[in-house]
mmCIF file of N, CA and C in Angstrom:
data_model
loop_
_atom_site.group_PDB
_atom_site.id
_atom_site.type_symbol
_atom_site.label_atom_id
_atom_site.label_comp_id
_atom_site.label_asym_id
_atom_site.label_seq_id
_atom_site.Cartn_x
_atom_site.Cartn_y
_atom_site.Cartn_z
ATOM 1 N N MET A 22 2.615 29.106 2.798
ATOM 2 C CA MET A 22 2.236 28.321 2.163
ATOM 3 C C MET A 22 1.297 27.719 3.851
ATOM 4 N N ASN A 23 0.288 27.153 3.535
ATOM 5 C CA ASN A 23 -0.267 26.571 4.426
ATOM 6 C C ASN A 23 -0.149 24.981 5.225
ATOM 7 N N ASP A 24 -0.466 24.569 5.681
ATOM 8 C CA ASP A 24 0.212 23.185 6.437
ATOM 9 C C ASP A 24 -0.657 22.165 4.658
ATOM 10 N N THR A 25 -2.158 22.726 5.146
ATOM 11 C CA THR A 25 -2.738 21.359 3.809
ATOM 12 C C THR A 25 -1.550 21.234 2.311
ATOM 13 N N THR A 26 -0.947 22.863 2.128
ATOM 14 C CA THR A 26 -0.246 22.671 0.624
ATOM 15 C C THR A 26 1.088 21.826 1.154
ATOM 16 N N LYS A 27 1.863 22.010 2.399
ATOM 17 C CA LYS A 27 3.015 21.565 2.831
ATOM 18 C C LYS A 27 2.666 19.845 3.067
ATOM 19 N N ALA A 28 1.152 19.467 3.405
ATOM 20 C CA ALA A 28 1.745 18.488 2.823
ATOM 21 C C ALA A 28 1.287 17.713 2.080
ATOM 22 N N ALA A 29 0.787 17.937 0.839
ATOM 23 C CA ALA A 29 0.104 17.686 -0.615
ATOM 24 C C ALA A 29 1.732 17.465 -1.228
ATOM 25 N N GLU A 30 2.586 18.655 -0.379
ATOM 26 C CA GLU A 30 4.092 18.607 -1.543
ATOM 27 C C GLU A 30 4.927 17.385 -0.949
ATOM 28 N N ALA A 31 4.871 17.129 0.350
ATOM 29 C CA ALA A 31 5.674 16.398 0.914
ATOM 30 C C ALA A 31 5.009 15.235 0.678
ATOM 31 N N ALA A 32 3.489 14.710 0.679
ATOM 32 C CA ALA A 32 3.250 13.737 -0.318
ATOM 33 C C ALA A 32 3.445 12.971 -1.681
ATOM 34 N N ALA A 33 3.721 14.463 -2.519
ATOM 35 C CA ALA A 33 4.174 13.790 -3.985
ATOM 36 C C ALA A 33 5.165 15.086 -4.375
ATOM 37 N N PRO A 34 5.732 13.700 -4.876
ATOM 38 C CA PRO A 34 7.277 13.851 -5.408
ATOM 39 C C PRO A 34 7.508 14.369 -6.716
ATOM 40 N N ALA A 35 8.793 15.512 -6.365
ATOM 41 C CA ALA A 35 8.339 16.322 -7.895
ATOM 42 C C ALA A 35 8.870 15.466 -8.476
ATOM 43 N N THR A 36 9.429 14.012 -9.113
ATOM 44 C CA THR A 36 9.269 13.533 -10.242
ATOM 45 C C THR A 36 8.263 12.862 -10.288
ATOM 46 N N ALA A 37 8.092 12.564 -11.704
ATOM 47 C CA ALA A 37 6.755 12.156 -12.324
ATOM 48 C C ALA A 37 6.554 10.336 -11.773
ATOM 49 N N GLY A 38 5.181 10.025 -11.299
ATOM 50 C CA GLY A 38 5.313 9.012 -10.887
ATOM 51 C C GLY A 38 5.871 8.874 -9.508
ATOM 52 N N ALA A 39 4.585 9.128 -8.141
ATOM 53 C CA ALA A 39 4.401 9.297 -7.151
ATOM 54 C C ALA A 39 4.541 7.809 -6.342
ATOM 55 N N THR A 40 5.911 7.632 -5.728
ATOM 56 C CA THR A 40 6.403 6.310 -5.174
ATOM 57 C C THR A 40 5.379 6.137 -4.294
ATOM 58 N N PRO A 41 5.334 5.544 -3.484
ATOM 59 C CA PRO A 41 4.271 5.268 -1.933
ATOM 60 C C PRO A 41 5.341 5.448 -0.833
ATOM 61 N N THR A 42 5.018 5.694 0.117
ATOM 62 C CA THR A 42 5.255 5.537 1.354
ATOM 63 C C THR A 42 5.257 3.946 1.793
ATOM 64 N N VAL A 43 6.332 3.441 1.906
ATOM 65 C CA VAL A 43 6.623 2.026 2.555
ATOM 66 C C VAL A 43 7.324 2.487 3.991
ATOM 67 N N THR A 44 6.458 2.069 5.205
ATOM 68 C CA THR A 44 6.980 1.928 6.632
ATOM 69 C C THR A 44 6.792 0.820 7.130
ATOM 70 N N ALA A 45 7.932 0.199 8.470
ATOM 71 C CA ALA A 45 7.500 -0.512 9.193
ATOM 72 C C ALA A 45 7.490 -0.043 10.708
ATOM 73 N N PRO A 46 7.648 -0.248 11.571
ATOM 74 C CA PRO A 46 7.924 0.449 12.866
ATOM 75 C C PRO A 46 9.034 0.351 13.134
ATOM 76 N N SER A 47 9.940 1.569 13.724
ATOM 77 C CA SER A 47 11.316 1.678 13.734
ATOM 78 C C SER A 47 11.483 0.773 14.854
ATOM 79 N N GLY A 48 12.416 0.206 14.948
ATOM 80 C CA GLY A 48 13.130 -1.101 15.778
ATOM 81 C C GLY A 48 12.170 -2.260 15.370
ATOM 82 N N SER A 49 11.570 -2.289 14.240
ATOM 83 C CA SER A 49 10.591 -3.645 13.880
ATOM 84 C C SER A 49 11.289 -5.037 14.448
ATOM 85 N N ALA A 50 10.617 -5.572 15.101
ATOM 86 C CA ALA A 50 11.018 -6.952 15.504
ATOM 87 C C ALA A 50 10.969 -7.958 14.157
ATOM 88 N N LEU A 51 10.253 -7.515 13.002
ATOM 89 C CA LEU A 51 10.932 -7.892 11.580
ATOM 90 C C LEU A 51 12.072 -7.702 11.538
ATOM 91 N N PRO A 52 13.145 -8.710 11.094
ATOM 92 C CA PRO A 52 13.958 -8.833 10.280
ATOM 93 C C PRO A 52 14.107 -7.741 8.946
ATOM 94 N N ALA A 53 14.940 -6.676 8.986
ATOM 95 C CA ALA A 53 14.678 -5.868 7.755
ATOM 96 C C ALA A 53 14.845 -6.557 6.343
ATOM 97 N N ASP A 54 15.491 -7.685 6.127
ATOM 98 C CA ASP A 54 15.603 -8.688 4.722
ATOM 99 C C ASP A 54 14.476 -8.994 4.518
ATOM 100 N N GLU A 55 13.722 -9.570 5.609
ATOM 101 C CA GLU A 55 12.054 -9.945 5.492
ATOM 102 C C GLU A 55 10.902 -8.633 5.279
ATOM 103 N N VAL A 56 11.068 -7.549 5.801
ATOM 104 C CA VAL A 56 10.474 -6.192 5.349
ATOM 105 C C VAL A 56 10.716 -6.053 3.582
ATOM 106 N N ARG A 57 12.226 -6.023 3.363
ATOM 107 C CA ARG A 57 12.350 -5.840 2.091
ATOM 108 C C ARG A 57 11.197 -6.844 1.082
ATOM 109 N N ARG A 58 11.588 -8.234 1.482
ATOM 110 C CA ARG A 58 11.020 -9.145 0.613
ATOM 111 C C ARG A 58 9.356 -8.994 0.941
ATOM 112 N N MET A 59 9.200 -8.558 1.875
ATOM 113 C CA MET A 59 7.464 -8.325 2.003
ATOM 114 C C MET A 59 7.074 -7.143 1.220
ATOM 115 N N THR A 60 7.766 -6.178 0.937
ATOM 116 C CA THR A 60 7.725 -4.689 0.439
ATOM 117 C C THR A 60 7.445 -5.188 -1.098
ATOM 118 N N ASP A 61 8.659 -5.933 -1.541
ATOM 119 C CA ASP A 61 8.581 -6.170 -2.620
ATOM 120 C C ASP A 61 7.256 -7.110 -3.214
ATOM 121 N N ASP A 62 7.019 -8.134 -2.686
ATOM 122 C CA ASP A 62 5.727 -9.330 -3.031
ATOM 123 C C ASP A 62 4.469 -8.210 -2.915
ATOM 124 N N ILE A 63 4.491 -7.182 -2.019
ATOM 125 C CA ILE A 63 3.447 -6.535 -1.800
ATOM 126 C C ILE A 63 3.023 -5.988 -3.131
ATOM 127 N N VAL A 64 4.254 -4.719 -3.221
ATOM 128 C CA VAL A 64 4.644 -3.991 -4.678
ATOM 129 C C VAL A 64 4.094 -4.966 -5.833
ATOM 130 N N ALA A 65 4.792 -5.968 -6.202
ATOM 131 C CA ALA A 65 4.073 -7.020 -7.074
ATOM 132 C C ALA A 65 2.661 -7.394 -7.374
ATOM 133 N N ALA A 66 2.311 -7.562 -5.922
ATOM 134 C CA ALA A 66 0.665 -8.445 -6.245
ATOM 135 C C ALA A 66 -0.258 -6.544 -5.771
ATOM 136 N N LEU A 67 0.050 -5.905 -5.936
ATOM 137 C CA LEU A 67 -0.557 -4.398 -6.212
ATOM 138 C C LEU A 67 -0.198 -4.287 -7.771
ATOM 139 N N LYS A 68 0.774 -4.600 -8.436
ATOM 140 C CA LYS A 68 0.974 -4.249 -9.859
ATOM 141 C C LYS A 68 -0.252 -5.511 -10.254
ATOM 142 N N THR A 69 -0.602 -6.230 -9.838
ATOM 143 C CA THR A 69 -1.420 -7.233 -10.340
ATOM 144 C C THR A 69 -3.031 -6.671 -11.132
ATOM 145 N N VAL A 70 -3.265 -5.439 -9.887
ATOM 146 C CA VAL A 70 -4.249 -4.697 -9.456
ATOM 147 C C VAL A 70 -4.826 -3.975 -11.109
ATOM 148 N N TYR A 71 -5.940 -3.622 -11.433
ATOM 149 C CA TYR A 71 -5.821 -3.224 -12.336
ATOM 150 C C TYR A 71 -7.594 -1.972 -12.524
ATOM 151 N N ASP A 72 -7.817 -0.955 -12.465
ATOM 152 C CA ASP A 72 -8.966 -0.726 -12.492
ATOM 153 C C ASP A 72 -9.388 -0.814 -13.820
ATOM 154 N N PRO A 73 -10.471 -1.700 -13.499
ATOM 155 C CA PRO A 73 -11.509 -2.039 -14.992
ATOM 156 C C PRO A 73 -11.714 -1.353 -15.907
ATOM 157 N N GLU A 74 -11.503 0.152 -15.751
ATOM 158 C CA GLU A 74 -11.567 1.115 -16.613
ATOM 159 C C GLU A 74 -10.594 2.058 -17.160
ATOM 160 N N ILE A 75 -9.461 1.399 -16.957
ATOM 161 C CA ILE A 75 -8.024 1.835 -17.204
ATOM 162 C C ILE A 75 -6.871 0.816 -17.062
ATOM 163 N N PRO A 76 -6.737 0.777 -18.392
ATOM 164 C CA PRO A 76 -5.191 -0.460 -18.368
ATOM 165 C C PRO A 76 -3.899 -0.234 -18.553
ATOM 166 N N ALA A 77 -4.627 -0.174 -17.001
ATOM 167 C CA ALA A 77 -2.835 0.040 -16.103
ATOM 168 C C ALA A 77 -3.309 -0.015 -14.887
ATOM 169 N N ASP A 78 -2.009 -0.457 -14.331
ATOM 170 C CA ASP A 78 -2.472 -1.110 -12.946
ATOM 171 C C ASP A 78 -2.080 -0.091 -12.139
ATOM 172 N N ILE A 79 -3.082 -0.368 -11.346
ATOM 173 C CA ILE A 79 -3.392 0.224 -9.747
ATOM 174 C C ILE A 79 -1.757 1.346 -8.914
ATOM 175 N N TYR A 80 -0.764 0.302 -8.946
ATOM 176 C CA TYR A 80 0.718 0.946 -8.602
ATOM 177 C C TYR A 80 1.136 2.328 -9.361
ATOM 178 N N GLU A 81 0.975 1.848 -10.380
ATOM 179 C CA GLU A 81 1.543 2.648 -11.885
ATOM 180 C C GLU A 81 1.105 3.671 -12.112
ATOM 181 N N LEU A 82 -0.301 3.736 -11.879
ATOM 182 C CA LEU A 82 -1.314 4.561 -12.126
ATOM 183 C C LEU A 82 -1.276 5.693 -10.827
ATOM 184 N N GLY A 83 -0.144 5.571 -9.725
ATOM 185 C CA GLY A 83 0.180 6.569 -8.658
ATOM 186 C C GLY A 83 -1.161 6.227 -7.472
ATOM 187 N N LEU A 84 -2.206 5.291 -7.447
ATOM 188 C CA LEU A 84 -3.477 5.208 -6.346
ATOM 189 C C LEU A 84 -2.687 4.926 -5.481
ATOM 190 N N ILE A 85 -1.698 3.846 -4.835
ATOM 191 C CA ILE A 85 -1.089 3.857 -3.893
ATOM 192 C C ILE A 85 -0.574 4.542 -3.106
ATOM 193 N N TYR A 86 -0.990 5.122 -2.213
ATOM 194 C CA TYR A 86 -0.291 6.201 -1.106
ATOM 195 C C TYR A 86 0.820 5.768 -0.111
ATOM 196 N N ARG A 87 0.496 4.790 1.013
ATOM 197 C CA ARG A 87 1.318 4.592 1.648
ATOM 198 C C ARG A 87 1.137 3.149 1.855
ATOM 199 N N ILE A 88 2.185 2.255 2.724
ATOM 200 C CA ILE A 88 1.889 0.718 2.730
ATOM 201 C C ILE A 88 2.568 0.759 4.046
ATOM 202 N N GLU A 89 2.330 0.045 4.704
ATOM 203 C CA GLU A 89 2.591 0.058 6.442
ATOM 204 C C GLU A 89 2.695 -1.524 6.824
ATOM 205 N N ILE A 90 3.774 -1.704 7.434
ATOM 206 C CA ILE A 90 4.154 -3.261 7.642
ATOM 207 C C ILE A 90 4.139 -3.179 8.696
ATOM 208 N N ASN A 91 3.141 -3.976 9.565
ATOM 209 C CA ASN A 91 3.470 -4.086 11.097
ATOM 210 C C ASN A 91 4.289 -5.292 11.506
ATOM 211 N N ASP A 92 4.496 -5.290 13.026
ATOM 212 C CA ASP A 92 5.289 -6.196 13.882
ATOM 213 C C ASP A 92 4.398 -7.356 13.811
ATOM 214 N N ASP A 93 3.202 -7.517 13.753
ATOM 215 C CA ASP A 93 2.177 -8.404 13.706
ATOM 216 C C ASP A 93 2.160 -8.864 12.333
ATOM 217 N N ARG A 94 2.727 -8.759 11.640
ATOM 218 C CA ARG A 94 2.484 -8.555 10.222
ATOM 219 C C ARG A 94 1.341 -8.234 8.780
ATOM 220 N N SER A 95 0.323 -7.616 10.320
ATOM 221 C CA SER A 95 -0.452 -6.937 9.301
ATOM 222 C C SER A 95 0.559 -5.907 8.727
ATOM 223 N N VAL A 96 -0.869 -5.348 7.561
ATOM 224 C CA VAL A 96 -0.628 -4.540 6.431
ATOM 225 C C VAL A 96 -1.990 -3.837 6.666
ATOM 226 N N ALA A 97 -1.145 -2.320 6.519
ATOM 227 C CA ALA A 97 -2.042 -1.171 6.058
ATOM 228 C C ALA A 97 -1.348 0.024 5.235
ATOM 229 N N VAL A 98 -3.222 -0.341 3.897
ATOM 230 C CA VAL A 98 -2.827 0.316 2.525
ATOM 231 C C VAL A 98 -3.261 1.516 2.857
ATOM 232 N N ASP A 99 -3.221 2.846 2.136
ATOM 233 C CA ASP A 99 -3.886 3.545 1.995
ATOM 234 C C ASP A 99 -3.801 4.560 0.139
ATOM 235 N N MET A 100 -4.933 3.928 -0.058
ATOM 236 C CA MET A 100 -4.780 4.276 -1.584
ATOM 237 C C MET A 100 -6.048 5.611 -1.802
ATOM 238 N N THR A 101 -6.209 5.821 -2.980
ATOM 239 C CA THR A 101 -7.091 6.379 -3.298
ATOM 240 C C THR A 101 -7.514 6.264 -4.710
ATOM 241 N N LEU A 102 -8.693 6.886 -5.684
ATOM 242 C CA LEU A 102 -9.127 6.665 -6.874
ATOM 243 C C LEU A 102 -8.721 7.753 -7.300
ATOM 244 N N THR A 103 -9.132 7.455 -8.693
ATOM 245 C CA THR A 103 -8.720 8.943 -9.902
ATOM 246 C C THR A 103 -10.013 10.032 -9.660
ATOM 247 N N THR A 104 -10.808 9.625 -9.590
ATOM 248 C CA THR A 104 -12.277 10.484 -8.570
ATOM 249 C C THR A 104 -13.058 10.017 -8.144
ATOM 250 N N PRO A 105 -13.657 10.994 -7.308
ATOM 251 C CA PRO A 105 -14.413 10.188 -6.218
ATOM 252 C C PRO A 105 -15.937 9.796 -6.482
ATOM 253 N N ASN A 106 -15.840 9.689 -7.788
ATOM 254 C CA ASN A 106 -17.356 9.257 -8.817
ATOM 255 C C ASN A 106 -16.816 7.697 -9.502
ATOM 256 N N CYS A 107 -14.988 7.630 -9.212
ATOM 257 C CA CYS A 107 -15.134 6.031 -9.884
ATOM 258 C C CYS A 107 -15.916 5.395 -9.517
ATOM 259 N N PRO A 108 -16.227 4.427 -10.671
ATOM 260 C CA PRO A 108 -17.388 3.581 -10.722
ATOM 261 C C PRO A 108 -16.897 2.192 -10.275
ATOM 262 N N SER A 109 -15.251 2.203 -9.961
ATOM 263 C CA SER A 109 -15.165 0.983 -9.388
ATOM 264 C C SER A 109 -14.546 1.227 -8.141
ATOM 265 N N ALA A 110 -15.090 1.958 -6.978
ATOM 266 C CA ALA A 110 -15.215 2.529 -6.040
ATOM 267 C C ALA A 110 -15.303 1.529 -5.211
ATOM 268 N N GLN A 111 -16.090 0.604 -5.329
ATOM 269 C CA GLN A 111 -16.837 -0.483 -4.401
ATOM 270 C C GLN A 111 -15.500 -1.668 -4.630
ATOM 271 N N GLU A 112 -15.002 -1.734 -5.616
ATOM 272 C CA GLU A 112 -14.606 -3.114 -6.179
ATOM 273 C C GLU A 112 -12.864 -2.999 -5.862
ATOM 274 N N LEU A 113 -12.921 -2.314 -6.042
ATOM 275 C CA LEU A 113 -11.005 -1.472 -5.865
ATOM 276 C C LEU A 113 -10.331 -1.961 -4.400
ATOM 277 N N PRO A 114 -11.070 -0.978 -3.560
ATOM 278 C CA PRO A 114 -10.386 -1.598 -1.728
ATOM 279 C C PRO A 114 -10.176 -2.891 -1.963
ATOM 280 N N THR A 115 -11.251 -3.564 -2.485
ATOM 281 C CA THR A 115 -11.270 -5.020 -1.735
ATOM 282 C C THR A 115 -10.292 -5.948 -2.871
ATOM 283 N N MET A 116 -9.979 -5.748 -3.959
ATOM 284 C CA MET A 116 -9.023 -6.314 -5.336
ATOM 285 C C MET A 116 -7.557 -5.843 -4.825
ATOM 286 N N VAL A 117 -7.378 -4.702 -3.613
ATOM 287 C CA VAL A 117 -6.307 -4.461 -3.251
ATOM 288 C C VAL A 117 -6.425 -5.251 -2.284
ATOM 289 N N GLU A 118 -7.411 -5.239 -1.097
ATOM 290 C CA GLU A 118 -6.665 -6.479 -0.047
ATOM 291 C C GLU A 118 -6.679 -7.702 -0.106
ATOM 292 N N ASN A 119 -7.204 -8.501 -1.429
ATOM 293 C CA ASN A 119 -7.229 -9.413 -1.782
ATOM 294 C C ASN A 119 -5.896 -9.745 -2.504
ATOM 295 N N ALA A 120 -5.248 -8.982 -3.231
ATOM 296 C CA ALA A 120 -4.237 -9.036 -3.454
ATOM 297 C C ALA A 120 -2.521 -9.056 -2.768
ATOM 298 N N VAL A 121 -3.042 -8.004 -1.779
ATOM 299 C CA VAL A 121 -2.232 -8.213 -0.611
ATOM 300 C C VAL A 121 -1.912 -9.665 0.096
ATOM 301 N N LEU A 122 -2.757 -9.654 -0.023
ATOM 302 C CA LEU A 122 -2.808 -11.394 1.411
ATOM 303 C C LEU A 122 -2.687 -12.394 0.253
ATOM 304 N N THR A 123 -2.468 -12.349 -0.952
ATOM 305 C CA THR A 123 -1.480 -13.715 -1.353
ATOM 306 C C THR A 123 -0.406 -13.359 -1.523
ATOM 307 N N VAL A 124 0.119 -12.504 -0.480
ATOM 308 C CA VAL A 124 1.953 -12.451 -0.131
ATOM 309 C C VAL A 124 1.910 -13.085 0.758
ATOM 310 N N ALA A 125 3.120 -14.471 1.378
ATOM 311 C CA ALA A 125 3.533 -15.290 2.133
ATOM 312 C C ALA A 125 3.834 -14.283 3.251
ATOM 313 N N GLY A 126 3.156 -15.020 4.001
ATOM 314 C CA GLY A 126 3.676 -13.791 5.782
ATOM 315 C C GLY A 126 2.890 -13.034 6.194
ATOM 316 N N VAL A 127 1.842 -12.196 5.110
ATOM 317 C CA VAL A 127 1.320 -11.173 5.363
ATOM 318 C C VAL A 127 -0.072 -11.521 6.231
ATOM 319 N N GLY A 128 -0.155 -10.612 7.299
ATOM 320 C CA GLY A 128 -1.330 -11.250 8.368
ATOM 321 C C GLY A 128 -2.891 -10.278 7.611
ATOM 322 N N PRO A 129 -3.059 -9.352 8.509
ATOM 323 C CA PRO A 129 -4.589 -9.012 7.725
ATOM 324 C C PRO A 129 -4.175 -8.061 7.570
ATOM 325 N N VAL A 130 -4.742 -7.687 6.525
ATOM 326 C CA VAL A 130 -5.180 -6.188 5.843
ATOM 327 C C VAL A 130 -5.826 -5.348 5.637
ATOM 328 N N ASP A 131 -5.614 -4.172 5.877
ATOM 329 C CA ASP A 131 -6.862 -3.083 6.186
ATOM 330 C C ASP A 131 -6.111 -2.230 5.135
ATOM 331 N N VAL A 132 -7.235 -1.653 3.846
ATOM 332 C CA VAL A 132 -7.192 -1.089 2.885
ATOM 333 C C VAL A 132 -8.091 0.480 3.376
ATOM 334 N N ALA A 133 -7.411 1.594 3.387
ATOM 335 C CA ALA A 133 -8.516 2.947 3.778
ATOM 336 C C ALA A 133 -8.445 3.513 2.348
ATOM 337 N N VAL A 134 -9.059 4.191 1.912
ATOM 338 C CA VAL A 134 -9.308 5.187 0.689
ATOM 339 C C VAL A 134 -9.797 6.392 1.174
ATOM 340 N N VAL A 135 -8.264 6.948 0.381
ATOM 341 C CA VAL A 135 -8.032 8.781 1.277
ATOM 342 C C VAL A 135 -8.382 9.351 -0.217
ATOM 343 N N TRP A 136 -8.556 10.906 0.198
ATOM 344 C CA TRP A 136 -8.524 11.668 -0.647
ATOM 345 C C TRP A 136 -7.586 12.593 -0.634
ATOM 346 N N ASP A 137 -6.930 13.186 0.701
ATOM 347 C CA ASP A 137 -5.797 14.326 0.602
ATOM 348 C C ASP A 137 -4.057 13.322 0.615
ATOM 349 N N PRO A 138 -3.137 13.753 -0.691
ATOM 350 C CA PRO A 138 -3.566 14.784 -1.578
ATOM 351 C C PRO A 138 -4.771 13.853 -2.647
ATOM 352 N N PRO A 139 -5.017 14.992 -3.204
ATOM 353 C CA PRO A 139 -6.236 14.232 -4.145
ATOM 354 C C PRO A 139 -5.416 13.650 -5.996
ATOM 355 N N TRP A 140 -6.044 12.513 -6.176
ATOM 356 C CA TRP A 140 -4.816 12.390 -7.333
ATOM 357 C C TRP A 140 -4.626 13.131 -8.339
ATOM 358 N N ASP A 141 -3.716 13.131 -9.403
ATOM 359 C CA ASP A 141 -3.294 13.739 -10.244
ATOM 360 C C ASP A 141 -2.916 12.899 -11.391
ATOM 361 N N PRO A 142 -2.839 13.381 -12.694
ATOM 362 C CA PRO A 142 -1.993 12.378 -13.363
ATOM 363 C C PRO A 142 -0.665 12.259 -13.446
ATOM 364 N N SER A 143 0.107 13.668 -12.575
ATOM 365 C CA SER A 143 1.333 13.822 -12.017
ATOM 366 C C SER A 143 2.124 12.488 -11.423
ATOM 367 N N ARG A 144 0.819 11.435 -11.037
ATOM 368 C CA ARG A 144 1.392 10.543 -9.449
ATOM 369 C C ARG A 144 2.040 9.763 -10.677
ATOM 370 N N MET A 145 1.292 9.453 -11.950
ATOM 371 C CA MET A 145 1.677 8.034 -12.756
ATOM 372 C C MET A 145 2.904 8.327 -13.053
ATOM 373 N N SER A 146 3.425 6.512 -13.022
ATOM 374 C CA SER A 146 4.811 6.530 -13.589
ATOM 375 C C SER A 146 4.556 6.493 -14.896
ATOM 376 N N ASP A 147 6.053 6.762 -15.614
ATOM 377 C CA ASP A 147 6.469 6.821 -17.012
ATOM 378 C C ASP A 147 5.793 5.223 -17.787
ATOM 379 N N GLU A 148 5.629 4.207 -17.309
ATOM 380 C CA GLU A 148 5.340 2.830 -17.714
ATOM 381 C C GLU A 148 3.606 3.157 -17.783
ATOM 382 N N ALA A 149 2.675 3.716 -16.951
ATOM 383 C CA ALA A 149 1.653 4.312 -16.662
ATOM 384 C C ALA A 149 1.516 5.003 -18.183
ATOM 385 N N ARG A 150 2.120 6.388 -17.834
ATOM 386 C CA ARG A 150 1.850 7.449 -19.391
ATOM 387 C C ARG A 150 2.661 6.748 -20.931
ATOM 388 N N VAL A 151 3.259 5.602 -20.275
ATOM 389 C CA VAL A 151 3.144 5.412 -22.127
ATOM 390 C C VAL A 151 2.094 4.022 -22.392
ATOM 391 N N VAL A 152 1.670 3.344 -21.169
ATOM 392 C CA VAL A 152 0.447 2.818 -22.092
ATOM 393 C C VAL A 152 -0.943 3.498 -22.102
ATOM 394 N N LEU A 153 -1.232 4.312 -21.469
ATOM 395 C CA LEU A 153 -2.209 5.471 -21.374
ATOM 396 C C LEU A 153 -2.382 6.457 -22.811
ATOM 397 N N ASN A 154 -0.606 6.376 -23.426
ATOM 398 C CA ASN A 154 -0.469 7.285 -24.434
ATOM 399 C C ASN A 154 -0.529 8.783 -23.671
ATOM 400 N N MET A 155 -0.143 8.815 -22.509
ATOM 401 C CA MET A 155 -0.592 10.351 -21.845
ATOM 402 C C MET A 155 1.233 11.021 -21.896
ATOM 403 N N TRP A 156 1.715 11.862 -23.289
ATOM 404 C CA TRP A 156 2.724 12.003 -22.585
ATOM 405 C C TRP A 156 2.434 13.883 -23.227
#
């Protein structure tokens, strides 16, 4: 097994519906309950963002890979798209940034589109599978 395969397996849990990694710096200056609140509110905000061509939100589709909350309250989000040719490639990262900025206490937001690991339907939650009738 090569390093790329190991990284892809680590990033994609074995269960259906990959959950993004949410991190805060170790020894964070933010209280743990504040990080939990911000995390919950960020996830709720992300669930309001829909790919215009797919009737499921981007979080349940498994397009969000990482959320990092820093001590200065800035937030970094790594996301992907269902395909590099996605017609919404220009607008979705801005929609994600705007959604996260609605969360109380969040500072600047940086959204990066990443392609490793590539998205596949196994990343979708059961909720997205029901909406898209993909069983």
